Phi, psi and omega in degrees: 000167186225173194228149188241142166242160188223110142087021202040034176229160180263191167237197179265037182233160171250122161327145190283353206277323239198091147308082185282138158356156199285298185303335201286351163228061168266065155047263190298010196255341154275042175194093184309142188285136192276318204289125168275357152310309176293308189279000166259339158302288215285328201293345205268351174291314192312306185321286209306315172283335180290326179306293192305305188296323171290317163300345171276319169292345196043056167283072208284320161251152154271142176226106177311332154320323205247351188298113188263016153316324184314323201198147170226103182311351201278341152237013172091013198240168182187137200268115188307186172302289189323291165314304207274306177307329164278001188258336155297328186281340152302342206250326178289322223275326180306261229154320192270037164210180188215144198274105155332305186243044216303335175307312171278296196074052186245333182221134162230148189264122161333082188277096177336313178223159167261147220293342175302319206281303209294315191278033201233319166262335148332282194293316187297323192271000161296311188236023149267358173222053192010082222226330224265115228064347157289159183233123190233154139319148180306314196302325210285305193256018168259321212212339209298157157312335181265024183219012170313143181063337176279164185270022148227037165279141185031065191254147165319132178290317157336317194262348170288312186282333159277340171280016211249301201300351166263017167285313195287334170275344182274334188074038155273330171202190174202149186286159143199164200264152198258206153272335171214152224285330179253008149290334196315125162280171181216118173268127151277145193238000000 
């Protein structure tokens, strides 16, 4: 089967755009593994597939209810309540997602990237494309035309603006506020 999305929420398909993975019709790869050596190869597959598939798809949340990763009908398997949870509390404890809701722990926010990687391409892409004294807006480097393909084009904004705010502490660039949030400017140094 394959999964469609609507509205960012899933359905009961896997998109035609997004290859899974070789591991993902193993079997044992729904039953976290007793051995920790066994069991630290498959949580770091889980990173990987939860990583791709939501950065390829441009998913920003997860919502463990609705994750159609969770179970692959196609062998008959499915990863338990017990399994998504230690493979989330792995996959938030690497850095890349952060809990919405740390009381529940029902949505997690994706980090496409960590926030460090991102304000690291933020710059690089600042001064390939001579931005450096210049001022472009959050929308510009959210949406803008020159960030086609880069790896914080359309990225959570939270998460633009702390890799933003970490430029601003390195003294690479500095914010200042706009009329709306997605006016705000960014001066690069």
């Amino acid at each position: 089967p394959t999964y469609y999305l609507r509205y960012h929420h899933y359905i009961m398909s896997t998109p035609p755009s997004f290859n899974l993975p070789d591991f993902y019709h193993f079997p044992p790869f729904f039953t976290i593994q007793p051995v920790l050596s066994t069991r630290e190869k498959q949580l770091g597959q889980w990173r990987e597939l939860i990583l791709k598939y939501h950065t390829d798809l441009k998913i920003k949340t997860l919502v463990l209810h609705e994750c159609p990763l969770w179970k692959n009908a196609k062998i008959g398997r499915e990863l338990n309540r017990e399994g998504i949870q230690v493979v989330m509390n792995d996959f938030v404890n690497s850095g890349h997602g952060e809990w919405e809701d740390p009381e529940l722990r029902t949505r997690c926010r994706i980090l496409w990237r960590k926030p460090e990687q991102l304000a690291s391409d933020i710059y690089d892409w600042a001064v390939a494309n001579g931005y450096i004294n210049s001022v472009c807006t959050v929308y510009e480097l959210h949406s803008g035309e020159d960030v086609n393909g880069m790896s914080f084009q359309g990225a959570d904004e939270e998460l633009l603006r702390r890799a933003l705010g970490i430029l601003e502490d390195q003294g690479k660039c500095t914010m200042f506020q706009g009329e709306t949030s997605s006016e705000d400017g960014i001066k690069f140094f």
